[in-house]
């Protein structure tokens, strides 16, 4: 098989989805992959080996999710995949009614993130996927940031019976964390800037902004937390490590996770800042890196925005 | 195949079903709109579907998906008559804590395979069910009931094209046709289905013998459809 010749670490996150799905199909007879043409090139070996369990419904996204839900209703664990906006936006009612309302689970895998396909324009960009998925009862939302995290996340989600959304973006990060749902401490801000009354800034990085957030945390001497799970959040770790100023950095719509973070951090008065993609349509092509800069999601943009916002004095009320 | 009768239970006649419907609605007489699905459901549960309360979780039971969830009185009455839940539950219809609402909920009503209400969801779910049966090498079939106007939904077009395209022969579509679609032309539903590779028959939706014959029909390698023609909505309203 052609895909086995490539070392897993060398595969892009999206290609790793295809590889992991192929492996899961071989490992479990009660699992199927449903696609709507997209990523068929990553599933060719799987379709040959398991023609009845790689189901390509053509360019039909309502049917994509409905078919996956029909499989789930009848004891087959579905992996349901297309680009994020086609999956979560176009077929949103199918996600709410065919999966959540019927009381069945499944693994929704949306690829492309907010601007992996920057050159394709707005129609292929999914900055609202996490915000929309978060409205679905019981939905667990994952944003793995490396190829290894993609595989670990998919394996755990497939082994579960619930409803999962896995956001696969090819903006792979250098910094890897365990894909275990926990909030991991990547950096601890020093007490030089902080004090008993004003501990260091706390940055929370969700998704493929981890490297830029780490660089920003160093520049700001901030604490950095990160998790591959965007919902539900690891509240105990948040409460253990968060200071009085909390910045949530996410490469999708700004503010998406702020309410959930704030709800976990209701034990003390704090200030919150949400950094993410802008609600204003960018209307630019170019590269994903250019989009990150345009949204202020590069390290320099993060540092600039957080410095503007932070009040590094001992007085909580200026 | 006939579903097993409950010992000592009265036969599920049309009179018995309409009497149970009266417990839901309080009406002695039922409009043709309220009974548009009644004969199809009576034939399905009495003569076609291999389902029973005792085998509600049997992976090889036949699946019946009521996609057209509105006007569920006949469905509830047929399920109660076949012993899926006690008849006195019918008296609670639409109460706050009743399992029986204006659209069926599979998590609340024994024997209900899918929750429905929003149109155009049952047929794609049935496509998934047919795939699951194929994967599991199950001899069961899935029968999904839609209204004629429900076929307006684009999700139905997606499912019709796809199921015909790959020849999903565990799938049967029943269209209860009361010509309620705004742009209905008699005969076009079966033309549309046949154009996409389906076997499709139009029969009198009140004729139990013809319904049984059509619903028993299976065509290897093709999904099939039964268009059950009932009284036109416009005529019935007159
Ligand atoms: Mg109708």
XYZ file of C-alpha atoms in Angstrom, chain B residues 66-70 116-124 144-157 173-176 180-181 192:
35
model
C -41.524 7.388 9.786
C -39.921 10.437 8.200
C -43.162 12.360 7.771
C -43.565 12.882 11.507
C -46.550 15.229 11.460
C -38.881 13.059 13.136
C -40.523 16.402 12.539
C -38.225 18.450 10.351
C -38.832 17.072 6.866
C -36.216 15.378 4.725
C -34.266 13.578 7.424
C -35.706 10.053 7.320
C -34.583 9.076 3.841
C -30.869 9.887 4.413
C -39.013 4.743 5.146
C -42.289 6.643 4.826
C -42.360 10.189 3.456
C -45.102 12.531 2.321
C -45.234 13.650 -1.302
C -44.410 17.267 -0.394
C -41.506 16.080 1.755
C -39.827 15.100 -1.504
C -39.450 18.862 -2.130
C -36.511 18.758 0.298
C -33.070 18.724 -1.321
C -31.900 16.124 1.178
C -34.420 13.716 -0.380
C -32.985 14.417 -3.829
C -39.383 4.167 0.126
C -43.090 4.619 0.721
C -44.513 7.909 -0.503
C -47.968 8.699 0.841
C -49.917 18.246 -1.348
C -46.713 19.459 -2.999
C -38.244 10.879 -10.959
